[in-house]
Amino acid sequence: MLSSRLTPFLAECCISSLRKSSSTSSFSSLSQIQPWLFIGLGNPGEKYQSTRHNVGFDMIDAFAQSQGIPLTTHYFKALFGEGVVDGVPVLLAKPQTYMNLSGESVGPLAAYYKLPLNRVLVAYDDMDLPCGVLRLQPKGGFGRHSGLKSVIYHFRKNREFCRLRIGIGRPPGQMDPKAFVLQKFNRTGRGRIDSAVKEGVDILKMVATKGLTEAARLSNADQKYKHLRSDDLQD
């Protein structure tokens, strides 16, 4: 059940819908729709903009822009916005805690709205996927990702939340992965990521309107052979 604190937001959505359709059924149906919480992981500040570790931020920014949702509210240590996608309430967040402490924002935010974890989706960078390849999954571990590890910890070690993995490729040679993720993409990598972000916006729309299972079926099939080699050019 939704927290009563979300009621004003849903009520506003319903009123807007009613003004357009003047149908009482619109109010009833929208008020019963559970929102999605889409979260992008990254590091705050100009220093980290456009780095590999911030592609989760890039994804949420692009989605927010596509839907006209301002991310200007500071809420639970995150930049936060709320809107409606084809009648489905959507909450957007970019934790401002720095990556390693992302769960300090994500955990309380999901708890505040009393959302089941299957209505929470986290977008983040993934070195285990080729640069620019996306993968939508209903659950999983955290691998080597410190931000995801923090999120799982603050979800009381529950891993059954949705993920949009954004491939950034592997570090070249013996490069330290921690240094790799804090670097910016070269021209080839940036182009692939920009293309992936545009595709990710459509994927997030599908998640909101069609559900995770159908969105994953459609998007993962398209992404499977997107790049046939994983030795992407790196800086």
CSV table of C-alpha atoms in Angstrom, one decimal:
chain,number,residue,atom,x,y,z
A,1,MET,CA,0.0,0.0,0.0
A,2,LEU,CA,1.3,3.5,-0.8
A,3,SER,CA,2.3,5.8,1.9
A,4,SER,CA,-0.2,8.5,2.7
A,5,ARG,CA,2.6,11.0,2.0
A,6,LEU,CA,2.3,10.1,-1.7
A,7,THR,CA,-1.4,10.9,-1.8
A,8,PRO,CA,-1.1,14.6,-2.7
A,9,PHE,CA,1.1,13.7,-5.7
A,10,LEU,CA,-1.3,11.1,-6.9
A,11,ALA,CA,-4.3,13.4,-6.3
A,12,GLU,CA,-2.7,16.1,-8.4
A,13,CYS,CA,-2.1,13.6,-11.2
A,14,CYS,CA,-5.7,12.5,-11.0
A,15,ILE,CA,-7.1,16.0,-11.0
A,16,SER,CA,-5.0,16.8,-14.1
A,17,SER,CA,-6.3,13.6,-15.8
A,18,LEU,CA,-9.9,14.5,-14.8
A,19,ARG,CA,-9.6,18.0,-16.3
A,20,LYS,CA,-8.6,16.4,-19.6
A,21,SER,CA,-11.2,13.7,-19.7
A,22,SER,CA,-13.9,14.7,-17.1
A,23,SER,CA,-14.3,11.0,-16.4
A,24,THR,CA,-14.7,9.7,-12.9
A,25,SER,CA,-13.2,6.4,-13.9
A,26,SER,CA,-9.9,8.2,-14.7
A,27,PHE,CA,-9.6,9.3,-11.1
A,28,SER,CA,-10.3,5.8,-9.8
A,29,SER,CA,-7.9,4.0,-12.1
A,30,LEU,CA,-4.9,6.4,-11.7
A,31,SER,CA,-5.2,6.6,-7.9
A,32,GLN,CA,-4.8,2.8,-7.8
A,33,ILE,CA,-1.7,2.7,-9.9
A,34,GLN,CA,1.5,2.1,-7.9
A,35,PRO,CA,4.4,4.4,-8.9
A,36,TRP,CA,7.8,3.4,-10.2
A,37,LEU,CA,10.9,4.7,-8.6
A,38,PHE,CA,13.7,5.1,-11.1
A,39,ILE,CA,17.2,5.8,-9.6
A,40,GLY,CA,20.4,6.7,-11.3
A,41,LEU,CA,23.7,6.1,-9.5
A,42,GLY,CA,26.7,8.5,-9.8
A,43,ASN,CA,28.8,11.1,-8.1
A,44,PRO,CA,27.7,14.7,-7.6
A,45,GLY,CA,29.7,17.7,-8.7
A,46,GLU,CA,31.2,19.1,-11.9
A,47,LYS,CA,34.4,17.0,-11.4
A,48,TYR,CA,32.5,13.8,-12.1
A,49,GLN,CA,30.2,14.9,-14.9
A,50,SER,CA,30.5,12.7,-18.1
A,51,THR,CA,32.6,10.1,-16.3
A,52,ARG,CA,32.0,6.4,-16.7
A,53,HIS,CA,30.7,6.1,-13.1
A,54,ASN,CA,28.0,8.7,-13.8
A,55,VAL,CA,26.1,7.0,-16.7
A,56,GLY,CA,23.3,6.3,-14.2
A,57,PHE,CA,22.9,10.0,-13.7
A,58,ASP,CA,23.0,10.5,-17.4
A,59,MET,CA,20.2,8.0,-17.9
A,60,ILE,CA,17.9,9.6,-15.4
A,61,ASP,CA,18.7,13.1,-16.7
A,62,ALA,CA,17.8,12.1,-20.2
A,63,PHE,CA,14.6,10.4,-19.1
A,64,ALA,CA,13.5,13.4,-17.0
A,65,GLN,CA,14.1,15.7,-19.9
A,66,SER,CA,12.1,13.5,-22.3
A,67,GLN,CA,9.1,13.5,-19.9
A,68,GLY,CA,9.4,17.2,-18.8
A,69,ILE,CA,10.1,16.2,-15.2
A,70,PRO,CA,12.3,18.7,-13.3
A,71,LEU,CA,14.9,17.3,-11.0
A,72,THR,CA,15.2,20.3,-8.7
A,73,THR,CA,14.0,19.1,-5.3
A,74,HIS,CA,16.4,17.9,-2.7
A,75,TYR,CA,14.8,14.9,-1.0
A,76,PHE,CA,16.4,12.2,1.0
A,77,LYS,CA,19.9,13.2,0.0
A,78,ALA,CA,18.9,13.1,-3.7
A,79,LEU,CA,17.9,15.3,-6.5
A,80,PHE,CA,14.3,14.3,-6.9
A,81,GLY,CA,11.4,14.7,-9.4
A,82,GLU,CA,8.0,13.3,-10.0
A,83,GLY,CA,5.7,13.0,-13.0
A,84,VAL,CA,3.4,10.8,-15.0
A,85,VAL,CA,4.3,8.6,-18.0
A,86,ASP,CA,1.2,7.5,-19.9
A,87,GLY,CA,-0.9,7.6,-16.8
A,88,VAL,CA,1.7,5.8,-14.6
A,89,PRO,CA,3.2,7.8,-11.7
A,90,VAL,CA,7.0,7.9,-11.8
A,91,LEU,CA,9.5,9.1,-9.2
A,92,LEU,CA,13.0,9.9,-10.2
A,93,ALA,CA,16.1,10.3,-8.0
A,94,LYS,CA,19.8,10.9,-8.3
A,95,PRO,CA,21.5,10.3,-4.9
A,96,GLN,CA,23.9,13.1,-3.9
A,97,THR,CA,25.8,11.1,-1.3
A,98,TYR,CA,28.7,10.0,-3.6
A,99,MET,CA,28.6,6.6,-5.1
A,100,ASN,CA,29.8,4.5,-2.2
A,101,LEU,CA,27.0,5.7,0.1
A,102,SER,CA,24.1,5.6,-2.5
A,103,GLY,CA,22.1,3.4,-0.2
A,104,GLU,CA,21.8,6.1,2.4
A,105,SER,CA,19.5,7.9,-0.1
A,106,VAL,CA,17.9,5.0,-2.0
A,107,GLY,CA,16.9,3.0,1.1
A,108,PRO,CA,15.0,5.7,3.0
A,109,LEU,CA,13.4,7.0,-0.2
A,110,ALA,CA,11.9,3.6,-1.1
A,111,ALA,CA,10.9,3.1,2.5
A,112,TYR,CA,9.2,6.5,2.7
A,113,TYR,CA,6.9,5.7,-0.1
A,114,LYS,CA,6.4,2.1,1.0
A,115,LEU,CA,7.3,0.8,-2.4
A,116,PRO,CA,7.9,-2.9,-2.9
A,117,LEU,CA,11.3,-3.5,-4.4
A,118,ASN,CA,9.9,-4.8,-7.7
A,119,ARG,CA,8.7,-1.2,-8.3
A,120,VAL,CA,12.3,0.2,-7.8
A,121,LEU,CA,14.7,0.3,-10.7
A,122,VAL,CA,18.4,1.3,-10.3
A,123,ALA,CA,20.4,2.4,-13.4
A,124,TYR,CA,24.2,2.1,-13.1
A,125,ASP,CA,27.5,1.6,-14.9
A,126,ASP,CA,28.6,-2.0,-15.5
A,127,MET,CA,32.1,-3.1,-16.5
A,128,ASP,CA,30.9,-6.6,-17.3
A,129,LEU,CA,29.0,-5.4,-20.3
A,130,PRO,CA,30.6,-4.0,-23.6
A,131,CYS,CA,30.5,-0.2,-23.8
A,132,GLY,CA,27.0,1.0,-24.8
A,133,VAL,CA,25.2,-2.3,-24.2
A,134,LEU,CA,22.2,-2.3,-21.9
A,135,ARG,CA,20.7,-5.1,-19.9
A,136,LEU,CA,17.4,-5.0,-18.0
A,137,GLN,CA,17.1,-7.4,-15.0
A,138,PRO,CA,14.6,-8.1,-12.2
A,139,LYS,CA,17.3,-8.8,-9.6
A,140,GLY,CA,21.0,-9.7,-9.0
A,141,GLY,CA,24.1,-9.2,-7.0
A,142,PHE,CA,26.4,-6.2,-6.8
A,143,GLY,CA,29.6,-7.6,-8.4
A,144,ARG,CA,32.3,-5.0,-7.9
A,145,HIS,CA,30.0,-2.1,-7.8
A,146,SER,CA,30.3,-0.1,-4.6
A,147,GLY,CA,27.1,1.9,-5.2
A,148,LEU,CA,25.0,-1.1,-5.8
A,149,LYS,CA,26.5,-2.8,-2.7
A,150,SER,CA,25.4,0.2,-0.6
A,151,VAL,CA,21.9,0.0,-2.0
A,152,ILE,CA,21.6,-3.7,-1.2
A,153,TYR,CA,22.8,-3.1,2.3
A,154,HIS,CA,20.2,-0.4,2.9
A,155,PHE,CA,17.5,-2.7,1.4
A,156,ARG,CA,18.4,-5.0,4.3
A,157,LYS,CA,20.4,-7.1,1.9
A,158,ASN,CA,17.4,-7.7,-0.3
A,159,ARG,CA,18.6,-8.0,-3.9
A,160,GLU,CA,15.2,-8.3,-5.6
A,161,PHE,CA,15.0,-4.8,-7.1
A,162,CYS,CA,15.1,-4.0,-10.8
A,163,ARG,CA,18.3,-3.0,-12.6
A,164,LEU,CA,19.2,-1.2,-15.8
A,165,ARG,CA,22.8,-2.2,-16.4
A,166,ILE,CA,24.7,0.2,-18.6
A,167,GLY,CA,27.8,-1.3,-20.1
A,168,ILE,CA,31.0,0.8,-20.0
A,169,GLY,CA,33.5,-2.0,-21.0
A,170,ARG,CA,36.6,-3.2,-19.1
A,171,PRO,CA,39.7,-1.2,-18.1
A,172,PRO,CA,42.6,-1.6,-20.6
A,173,GLY,CA,45.6,-3.7,-19.6
A,174,GLN,CA,46.4,-3.5,-15.9
A,175,MET,CA,44.6,-0.2,-15.3
A,176,ASP,CA,43.0,0.1,-11.8
A,177,PRO,CA,39.2,-0.2,-12.2
A,178,LYS,CA,38.7,2.5,-9.6
A,179,ALA,CA,40.6,5.0,-11.8
A,180,PHE,CA,38.9,3.7,-15.0
A,181,VAL,CA,35.4,4.5,-13.8
A,182,LEU,CA,36.3,8.0,-12.8
A,183,GLN,CA,37.7,8.8,-16.3
A,184,LYS,CA,35.7,10.3,-19.1
A,185,PHE,CA,34.9,8.3,-22.3
A,186,ASN,CA,36.9,8.7,-25.5
A,187,ARG,CA,35.1,9.8,-28.6
A,188,THR,CA,34.1,6.2,-29.6
A,189,GLY,CA,32.9,5.3,-26.1
A,190,ARG,CA,31.0,8.6,-25.7
A,191,GLY,CA,29.2,8.0,-28.9
A,192,ARG,CA,28.1,4.5,-27.8
A,193,ILE,CA,27.0,5.8,-24.4
A,194,ASP,CA,25.0,8.6,-25.9
A,195,SER,CA,23.2,6.2,-28.2
A,196,ALA,CA,22.6,3.8,-25.3
A,197,VAL,CA,21.1,6.6,-23.2
A,198,LYS,CA,18.6,7.4,-25.9
A,199,GLU,CA,17.7,3.7,-26.1
A,200,GLY,CA,17.5,3.6,-22.3
A,201,VAL,CA,14.9,6.3,-22.2
A,202,ASP,CA,12.6,4.2,-24.4
A,203,ILE,CA,13.3,1.2,-22.2
A,204,LEU,CA,12.4,3.1,-19.0
A,205,LYS,CA,9.1,4.2,-20.7
A,206,MET,CA,8.4,0.5,-21.5
A,207,VAL,CA,9.1,-0.5,-17.9
A,208,ALA,CA,6.6,2.1,-16.7
A,209,THR,CA,3.9,1.3,-19.3
A,210,LYS,CA,4.3,-2.4,-20.0
A,211,GLY,CA,6.0,-3.7,-16.9
A,212,LEU,CA,9.5,-5.1,-16.3
A,213,THR,CA,9.0,-8.6,-17.8
A,214,GLU,CA,7.7,-7.4,-21.1
A,215,ALA,CA,10.2,-4.5,-21.3
A,216,ALA,CA,13.1,-6.9,-20.6
A,217,ARG,CA,11.9,-9.4,-23.2
A,218,LEU,CA,11.8,-6.7,-25.9
A,219,SER,CA,14.9,-4.7,-25.0
A,220,ASN,CA,17.3,-7.4,-24.0
A,221,ALA,CA,16.7,-9.2,-27.3
A,222,ASP,CA,17.5,-6.0,-29.2
A,223,GLN,CA,20.7,-5.4,-27.1
A,224,LYS,CA,22.1,-9.0,-27.3
A,225,TYR,CA,24.1,-8.6,-30.5
A,226,LYS,CA,24.4,-4.8,-30.4
A,227,HIS,CA,28.2,-5.1,-30.2
A,228,LEU,CA,29.9,-8.4,-31.2
A,229,ARG,CA,33.2,-7.5,-29.5
A,230,SER,CA,33.9,-6.4,-25.9
A,231,ASP,CA,37.4,-5.0,-26.5
A,232,ASP,CA,36.0,-1.5,-26.9
A,233,LEU,CA,38.4,1.4,-27.5
A,234,GLN,CA,39.1,3.2,-24.3
A,235,ASP,CA,41.0,6.3,-23.2
